Amino acid sequence: MKRVLSAIQPTGDMHYGNYFGAVKNWVDLQDKYECVYGVVDYHAMTMPYNPKKLRENTWDVIFNLLAVGVNVENLFIQSLVPEHTELNWILSCFSSYGQLTRMTQFKDKSAQNKAGEESFISSGLLSYPILQAADILIYKADFVPVGKDQQQHLELTRNIAQRFNNQMGKEYFVLPEILFTETPKIMSTADPMKKMSKSAGEKHSISLFADEKVIMKRIKSAVTDTGEKTDTMSPGIANLFMLLKASNKMDIHTSLMDDYNNNALKYVDLKEAVAQTLIELSTQFKAKKAEFLTNKKDIKNQIKYSSSQIRKIAQETIKEVKELTGLGNVRF
Ligand code: TRP
């Protein structure tokens, strides 16, 4: 069975953009592949952060992932597998400094930090894609499901693996392939030209665990169109249809789309359908999360156990890498 690896940073609440754009796909992939999914807390230290919040967010993301259907045995917490940082160092010696400085995400984030109060740019922010490469290569993953924004990091990962393999004279690391699944890009209901995101402000995202009232408010106030008649569907309407489709509500989607094509669509009907759909989903997610949280201690132990099982793969890789690279090992 081919292996899939992906990871998510523990940066707080999860919204419908994250769910339909990525996490739902993680859940579906579990039927077809051996899946390893990490909550990457080491990665979350690259920008100024709060230690207490980091730990809280890490567990929160774990419970969120479980609530939406990720299997507990596929999940690990990155810092419970410290071999990632060991491989990170080794791979940093096979990574090009110049290439790192050309990463779009580094340029964006360092500009953001420079403009901020502290104007501090950690070297971790620069080397972060090497840690990402370590996350992937340590499990010899065949496929990595990520969005287009991570394509550059995946190419870097392949470059590092290739350079390592060349210098060691052995096809040791698997060159991972990016797994592009057609996932819908959900837009902000308040500004359908922008991606749904937390950082843009409260009204630009809808939490997976939002209350009925909040969902109603966001959908009822969703921007539809500017009133002008155009030949193409407005981004706001398209986004609402997209939410129905992504939720597999095809019957209602088809019937409302017929209305749209006959110029008979009432926006209130579309909004009502979307709101009910999301309320239904969030009700399920909330119930699941509450169920897991009543067994909090037990679940945490299960995650520690799954991390320790997944760690075995990482330890094996490190052992082999040390052998190949001339570092100390059992035969030293
Ligand atoms: N860099 C990714 C992001 O910002 C998160 C990530 C870290 C990741 N390690 C990974 C994604 C390994 C895929 C594989 O979203």
Tab-separated table of C-alpha atoms and ligand atoms in Angstrom:
chain	number	residue	atom	x	y	z
A	1	MET	CA	0.000	0.000	0.000
A	2	LYS	CA	1.339	3.433	-0.919
A	3	ARG	CA	1.991	5.815	1.945
A	4	VAL	CA	0.488	9.277	2.268
A	5	LEU	CA	1.825	11.916	4.618
A	6	SER	CA	0.414	15.278	5.454
A	7	ALA	CA	0.617	17.720	8.303
A	8	ILE	CA	-1.149	20.665	9.788
A	9	GLN	CA	0.093	23.421	12.030
A	10	PRO	CA	-1.623	23.849	15.388
A	11	THR	CA	-2.789	27.402	14.886
A	12	GLY	CA	-6.184	27.265	16.559
A	13	ASP	CA	-9.716	26.871	15.341
A	14	MET	CA	-10.567	24.985	12.151
A	15	HIS	CA	-12.958	26.442	9.583
A	16	TYR	CA	-14.912	25.202	6.568
A	17	GLY	CA	-12.172	26.400	4.212
A	18	ASN	CA	-9.668	24.103	5.976
A	19	TYR	CA	-12.189	21.282	6.042
A	20	PHE	CA	-13.335	21.232	2.419
A	21	GLY	CA	-9.949	22.361	1.114
A	22	ALA	CA	-7.827	19.780	2.930
A	23	VAL	CA	-8.971	17.872	5.960
A	24	LYS	CA	-11.994	16.168	4.375
A	25	ASN	CA	-9.597	14.843	1.756
A	26	TRP	CA	-7.371	13.439	4.532
A	27	VAL	CA	-10.362	11.542	5.868
A	28	ASP	CA	-11.253	10.134	2.427
A	29	LEU	CA	-7.651	9.100	1.638
A	30	GLN	CA	-7.617	6.807	4.649
A	31	ASP	CA	-9.640	4.226	2.668
A	32	LYS	CA	-7.067	4.014	-0.118
A	33	TYR	CA	-3.642	4.538	1.431
A	34	GLU	CA	-1.603	4.019	4.531
A	35	CYS	CA	-1.930	7.509	5.987
A	36	VAL	CA	0.270	9.326	8.446
A	37	TYR	CA	-0.931	12.722	9.610
A	38	GLY	CA	1.048	15.022	11.863
A	39	VAL	CA	0.162	17.968	14.014
A	40	VAL	CA	3.393	19.829	13.534
A	41	ASP	CA	4.080	21.804	16.681
A	42	TYR	CA	7.795	22.388	15.962
A	43	HIS	CA	6.676	24.263	12.862
A	44	ALA	CA	4.476	26.565	14.911
A	45	MET	CA	7.536	28.034	16.684
A	46	THR	CA	8.863	29.843	13.633
A	47	MET	CA	6.808	32.952	14.292
A	48	PRO	CA	6.425	34.699	17.679
A	49	TYR	CA	4.156	32.437	19.760
A	50	ASN	CA	2.881	31.654	23.230
A	51	PRO	CA	3.992	28.316	24.800
A	52	LYS	CA	0.769	27.693	26.722
A	53	LYS	CA	-1.324	28.417	23.652
A	54	LEU	CA	0.859	26.177	21.514
A	55	ARG	CA	0.197	23.185	23.741
A	56	GLU	CA	-3.529	23.958	23.972
A	57	ASN	CA	-3.814	24.401	20.220
A	58	THR	CA	-1.956	21.168	19.544
A	59	TRP	CA	-4.477	19.140	21.520
A	60	ASP	CA	-7.352	21.152	20.136
A	61	VAL	CA	-6.331	20.350	16.564
A	62	ILE	CA	-6.008	16.679	17.522
A	63	PHE	CA	-9.577	16.638	18.864
A	64	ASN	CA	-10.824	18.542	15.818
A	65	LEU	CA	-9.224	16.043	13.457
A	66	LEU	CA	-10.718	13.150	15.371
A	67	ALA	CA	-14.135	14.847	15.347
A	68	VAL	CA	-14.170	15.077	11.547
A	69	GLY	CA	-13.146	11.461	11.061
A	70	VAL	CA	-9.347	11.124	11.051
A	71	ASN	CA	-8.467	7.769	12.635
A	72	VAL	CA	-6.572	7.986	15.870
A	73	GLU	CA	-3.937	5.440	14.791
A	74	ASN	CA	-2.982	7.643	11.827
A	75	LEU	CA	-2.278	10.699	13.946
A	76	PHE	CA	0.883	11.858	15.652
A	77	ILE	CA	2.233	14.927	17.361
A	78	GLN	CA	5.483	16.007	15.748
A	79	SER	CA	7.403	16.790	18.938
A	80	LEU	CA	6.650	13.259	20.197
A	81	VAL	CA	8.787	12.071	17.283
A	82	PRO	CA	11.993	14.045	17.936
A	83	GLU	CA	13.762	12.244	15.060
A	84	HIS	CA	12.190	14.870	12.784
A	85	THR	CA	14.603	17.451	14.189
A	86	GLU	CA	17.547	15.089	13.906
A	87	LEU	CA	16.835	14.493	10.242
A	88	ASN	CA	16.235	18.226	9.870
A	89	TRP	CA	19.866	18.908	10.797
A	90	ILE	CA	21.237	16.248	8.515
A	91	LEU	CA	19.116	17.448	5.597
A	92	SER	CA	20.103	21.052	6.225
A	93	CYS	CA	23.573	20.034	5.089
A	94	PHE	CA	22.052	18.918	1.806
A	95	SER	CA	19.944	22.053	1.325
A	96	SER	CA	20.812	25.151	-0.579
A	97	TYR	CA	20.792	28.389	1.386
A	98	GLY	CA	20.007	30.389	-1.739
A	99	GLN	CA	17.036	28.219	-2.572
A	100	LEU	CA	15.635	28.691	0.931
A	101	THR	CA	15.790	32.461	0.651
A	102	ARG	CA	13.778	32.250	-2.564
A	103	MET	CA	10.790	30.480	-0.966
A	104	THR	CA	7.662	32.573	-1.431
A	105	GLN	CA	6.331	31.745	2.014
A	106	PHE	CA	9.607	32.863	3.605
A	107	LYS	CA	9.536	36.126	1.692
A	108	ASP	CA	5.920	36.796	2.705
A	109	LYS	CA	6.313	35.880	6.342
A	110	SER	CA	9.626	37.616	6.864
A	111	ALA	CA	8.168	40.764	5.316
A	112	GLN	CA	5.227	40.417	7.681
A	113	ASN	CA	7.555	40.103	10.684
A	114	LYS	CA	9.725	42.974	9.569
A	115	ALA	CA	6.670	45.178	9.441
A	116	GLY	CA	5.536	43.955	12.872
A	117	GLU	CA	6.449	45.425	16.236
A	118	GLU	CA	9.377	43.182	16.974
A	119	SER	CA	10.858	43.012	13.484
A	120	PHE	CA	12.444	39.708	14.438
A	121	ILE	CA	13.000	37.044	11.795
A	122	SER	CA	14.103	33.720	13.247
A	123	SER	CA	16.447	31.485	11.323
A	124	GLY	CA	13.795	28.812	11.932
A	125	LEU	CA	11.537	30.707	9.566
A	126	LEU	CA	14.179	30.378	6.865
A	127	SER	CA	14.968	26.723	7.489
A	128	TYR	CA	11.381	25.635	8.086
A	129	PRO	CA	10.998	23.970	4.665
A	130	ILE	CA	13.884	21.651	5.595
A	131	LEU	CA	11.917	20.491	8.608
A	132	GLN	CA	8.961	19.969	6.289
A	133	ALA	CA	11.195	17.901	3.994
A	134	ALA	CA	12.246	15.865	7.048
A	135	ASP	CA	8.560	15.322	7.971
A	136	ILE	CA	7.971	13.793	4.571
A	137	LEU	CA	11.215	11.941	3.868
A	138	ILE	CA	11.474	10.352	7.290
A	139	TYR	CA	8.369	8.259	6.441
A	140	LYS	CA	9.442	7.660	2.836
A	141	ALA	CA	6.023	8.946	1.836
A	142	ASP	CA	4.908	8.347	-1.756
A	143	PHE	CA	2.269	11.055	-1.805
A	144	VAL	CA	1.745	14.338	-0.044
A	145	PRO	CA	-1.709	15.891	-0.340
A	146	VAL	CA	-1.246	19.642	-0.053
A	147	GLY	CA	-2.551	22.785	-1.674
A	148	LYS	CA	-0.876	24.788	-4.414
A	149	ASP	CA	0.720	27.093	-1.818
A	150	GLN	CA	2.919	24.194	-0.706
A	151	GLN	CA	4.078	23.143	-4.171
A	152	GLN	CA	7.358	25.034	-3.862
A	153	HIS	CA	8.150	23.295	-0.567
A	154	LEU	CA	7.438	19.933	-2.153
A	155	GLU	CA	9.815	20.690	-4.996
A	156	LEU	CA	12.447	21.678	-2.466
A	157	THR	CA	11.857	18.382	-0.657
A	158	ARG	CA	12.453	16.483	-3.879
A	159	ASN	CA	15.621	18.511	-4.563
A	160	ILE	CA	16.973	17.718	-1.104
A	161	ALA	CA	16.174	14.014	-1.458
A	162	GLN	CA	17.775	13.931	-4.882
A	163	ARG	CA	20.925	15.691	-3.677
A	164	PHE	CA	21.189	13.320	-0.726
A	165	ASN	CA	20.693	10.282	-2.946
A	166	ASN	CA	23.269	11.523	-5.447
A	167	GLN	CA	25.899	12.222	-2.817
A	168	MET	CA	25.306	8.918	-1.054
A	169	GLY	CA	25.306	7.069	-4.353
A	170	LYS	CA	22.083	5.306	-3.464
A	171	GLU	CA	18.418	5.782	-4.294
A	172	TYR	CA	17.666	5.914	-0.606
A	173	PHE	CA	14.934	8.501	-0.151
A	174	VAL	CA	11.675	8.104	-2.020
A	175	LEU	CA	10.998	11.213	-4.109
A	176	PRO	CA	7.542	12.184	-2.877
A	177	GLU	CA	4.852	13.281	-5.249
A	178	ILE	CA	2.368	15.989	-4.561
A	179	LEU	CA	-1.171	14.645	-4.541
A	180	PHE	CA	-3.431	17.221	-6.087
A	181	THR	CA	-6.991	16.303	-5.391
A	182	GLU	CA	-9.629	18.584	-6.775
A	183	THR	CA	-10.696	20.207	-3.539
A	184	PRO	CA	-13.010	23.177	-3.509
A	185	LYS	CA	-11.558	26.510	-2.560
A	186	ILE	CA	-14.067	28.031	-0.182
A	187	MET	CA	-14.228	31.792	-0.156
A	188	SER	CA	-15.138	34.211	2.617
A	189	THR	CA	-18.893	34.753	2.657
A	190	ALA	CA	-18.276	38.382	3.622
A	191	ASP	CA	-15.889	38.938	0.723
A	192	PRO	CA	-16.140	36.172	-1.882
A	193	MET	CA	-13.042	37.432	-3.682
A	194	LYS	CA	-10.923	36.348	-0.701
A	195	LYS	CA	-10.170	32.860	0.530
A	196	MET	CA	-11.932	31.897	3.751
A	197	SER	CA	-9.390	32.603	6.481
A	198	LYS	CA	-9.166	33.401	10.140
A	199	SER	CA	-6.491	36.018	9.811
A	200	ALA	CA	-8.640	38.316	7.666
A	201	GLY	CA	-11.020	38.868	10.604
A	202	GLU	CA	-13.903	37.151	12.350
A	203	LYS	CA	-16.529	37.512	9.648
A	204	HIS	CA	-14.274	35.963	7.004
A	205	SER	CA	-14.475	32.427	8.346
A	206	ILE	CA	-16.982	29.935	9.726
A	207	SER	CA	-15.710	27.544	12.359
A	208	LEU	CA	-16.477	23.845	11.958
A	209	PHE	CA	-17.762	23.979	15.504
A	210	ALA	CA	-19.739	27.202	15.153
A	211	ASP	CA	-23.101	27.640	16.825
A	212	GLU	CA	-26.251	27.616	14.778
A	213	LYS	CA	-26.686	31.340	15.355
A	214	VAL	CA	-23.250	32.181	13.981
A	215	ILE	CA	-23.713	30.015	10.901
A	216	MET	CA	-27.097	31.642	10.244
A	217	LYS	CA	-25.606	35.080	10.608
A	218	ARG	CA	-22.663	34.426	8.292
A	219	ILE	CA	-24.761	32.809	5.580
A	220	LYS	CA	-27.697	35.202	5.764
A	221	SER	CA	-25.310	38.138	5.427
A	222	ALA	CA	-23.259	36.473	2.681
A	223	VAL	CA	-22.440	38.813	-0.172
A	224	THR	CA	-24.346	37.575	-3.238
A	225	ASP	CA	-24.012	39.995	-6.107
A	226	THR	CA	-23.796	43.680	-6.666
A	227	GLY	CA	-27.177	43.855	-8.324
A	228	GLU	CA	-25.837	44.154	-11.850
A	229	LYS	CA	-26.969	41.515	-14.311
A	230	THR	CA	-24.048	39.609	-15.742
A	231	ASP	CA	-23.625	36.511	-17.878
A	232	THR	CA	-21.481	34.723	-15.362
A	233	MET	CA	-22.424	33.701	-11.868
A	234	SER	CA	-21.222	36.098	-9.190
A	235	PRO	CA	-18.433	34.796	-6.902
A	236	GLY	CA	-20.710	34.987	-3.859
A	237	ILE	CA	-23.432	32.835	-5.407
A	238	ALA	CA	-20.846	30.437	-6.822
A	239	ASN	CA	-19.358	30.080	-3.332
A	240	LEU	CA	-22.743	29.204	-1.820
A	241	PHE	CA	-23.357	26.593	-4.519
A	242	MET	CA	-19.857	25.277	-3.903
A	243	LEU	CA	-20.635	24.769	-0.219
A	244	LEU	CA	-23.686	22.668	-1.130
A	245	LYS	CA	-21.718	20.590	-3.584
A	246	ALA	CA	-18.787	20.094	-1.209
A	247	SER	CA	-21.279	18.854	1.395
A	248	ASN	CA	-22.618	16.288	-1.112
A	249	LYS	CA	-26.062	17.905	-1.158
A	250	MET	CA	-26.458	17.190	-4.851
A	251	ASP	CA	-30.274	16.998	-4.976
A	252	ILE	CA	-30.816	20.426	-3.583
A	253	HIS	CA	-27.813	21.730	-5.528
A	254	THR	CA	-29.332	20.545	-8.815
A	255	SER	CA	-32.762	21.879	-8.058
A	256	LEU	CA	-31.486	25.328	-7.041
A	257	MET	CA	-29.141	25.400	-10.034
A	258	ASP	CA	-32.154	24.778	-12.283
A	259	ASP	CA	-33.862	27.754	-10.672
A	260	TYR	CA	-30.734	29.819	-11.265
A	261	ASN	CA	-30.626	28.857	-14.925
A	262	ASN	CA	-34.293	29.763	-15.292
A	263	ASN	CA	-33.727	33.099	-13.622
A	264	ALA	CA	-35.992	31.968	-10.844
A	265	LEU	CA	-33.524	31.505	-7.995
A	266	LYS	CA	-34.445	33.210	-4.779
A	267	TYR	CA	-31.277	33.963	-2.858
A	268	VAL	CA	-33.053	33.388	0.448
A	269	ASP	CA	-33.736	29.800	-0.603
A	270	LEU	CA	-30.099	29.222	-1.520
A	271	LYS	CA	-28.938	30.756	1.747
A	272	GLU	CA	-31.422	28.753	3.757
A	273	ALA	CA	-30.226	25.516	2.123
A	274	VAL	CA	-26.557	26.324	2.757
A	275	ALA	CA	-27.178	27.385	6.339
A	276	GLN	CA	-29.124	24.192	7.095
A	277	THR	CA	-26.397	22.082	5.514
A	278	LEU	CA	-23.624	23.651	7.563
A	279	ILE	CA	-25.696	23.555	10.731
A	280	GLU	CA	-26.251	19.849	10.188
A	281	LEU	CA	-22.527	19.249	9.669
A	282	SER	CA	-21.445	21.368	12.616
A	283	THR	CA	-23.980	19.633	14.850
A	284	GLN	CA	-22.358	16.299	13.999
A	285	PHE	CA	-18.831	17.644	14.451
A	286	LYS	CA	-19.673	19.198	17.793
A	287	ALA	CA	-21.289	16.013	19.061
A	288	LYS	CA	-18.271	13.945	18.004
A	289	LYS	CA	-15.827	16.352	19.565
A	290	ALA	CA	-17.787	16.412	22.822
A	291	GLU	CA	-17.781	12.626	22.844
A	292	PHE	CA	-13.997	12.496	22.421
A	293	LEU	CA	-13.544	15.183	25.044
A	294	THR	CA	-15.431	13.194	27.659
A	295	ASN	CA	-12.650	10.605	27.288
A	296	LYS	CA	-9.948	13.230	27.093
A	297	LYS	CA	-7.373	11.369	29.130
A	298	ASP	CA	-7.868	8.124	27.308
A	299	ILE	CA	-7.695	9.817	23.904
A	300	LYS	CA	-4.504	11.639	24.852
A	301	ASN	CA	-2.975	8.321	25.799
A	302	GLN	CA	-4.070	6.848	22.493
A	303	ILE	CA	-2.364	9.707	20.648
A	304	LYS	CA	0.816	9.187	22.642
A	305	TYR	CA	0.661	5.524	21.726
A	306	SER	CA	0.010	6.147	18.023
A	307	SER	CA	2.870	8.670	18.009
A	308	SER	CA	5.164	6.058	19.519
A	309	GLN	CA	4.112	3.522	16.871
A	310	ILE	CA	4.660	6.012	14.059
A	311	ARG	CA	7.974	6.957	15.678
A	312	LYS	CA	9.272	3.464	14.973
A	313	ILE	CA	9.288	4.219	11.243
A	314	ALA	CA	11.188	7.449	11.912
A	315	GLN	CA	13.732	5.710	14.123
A	316	GLU	CA	14.405	3.100	11.469
A	317	THR	CA	15.027	5.836	8.885
A	318	ILE	CA	17.401	7.692	11.210
A	319	LYS	CA	19.324	4.523	11.840
A	320	GLU	CA	19.761	3.958	8.111
A	321	VAL	CA	20.602	7.596	7.435
A	322	LYS	CA	23.310	7.589	10.109
A	323	GLU	CA	24.756	4.460	8.599
A	324	LEU	CA	24.822	6.067	5.143
A	325	THR	CA	26.178	9.436	6.224
A	326	GLY	CA	29.027	8.209	8.416
A	327	LEU	CA	27.483	9.304	11.703
A	328	GLY	CA	27.712	7.387	14.963
A	329	ASN	CA	25.602	4.268	15.097
A	330	VAL	CA	25.429	0.922	16.818
A	331	ARG	CA	28.464	-0.332	14.925
A	332	PHE	CA	30.490	2.768	15.809
B	1	TRP	N1	4.048	23.756	5.734
B	1	TRP	C1	2.718	23.239	5.812
B	1	TRP	C2	1.730	24.406	5.915
B	1	TRP	O1	2.122	25.498	6.233
B	1	TRP	C3	2.527	22.318	6.991
B	1	TRP	C4	3.449	21.156	6.920
B	1	TRP	C5	4.537	20.929	7.713
B	1	TRP	C6	3.370	20.062	6.017
B	1	TRP	N2	5.115	19.762	7.402
B	1	TRP	C7	4.436	19.189	6.366
B	1	TRP	C8	2.491	19.731	4.984
B	1	TRP	C9	4.646	18.014	5.664
B	1	TRP	C10	2.720	18.544	4.293
B	1	TRP	C11	3.786	17.695	4.628
B	1	TRP	O2	0.566	24.201	5.687
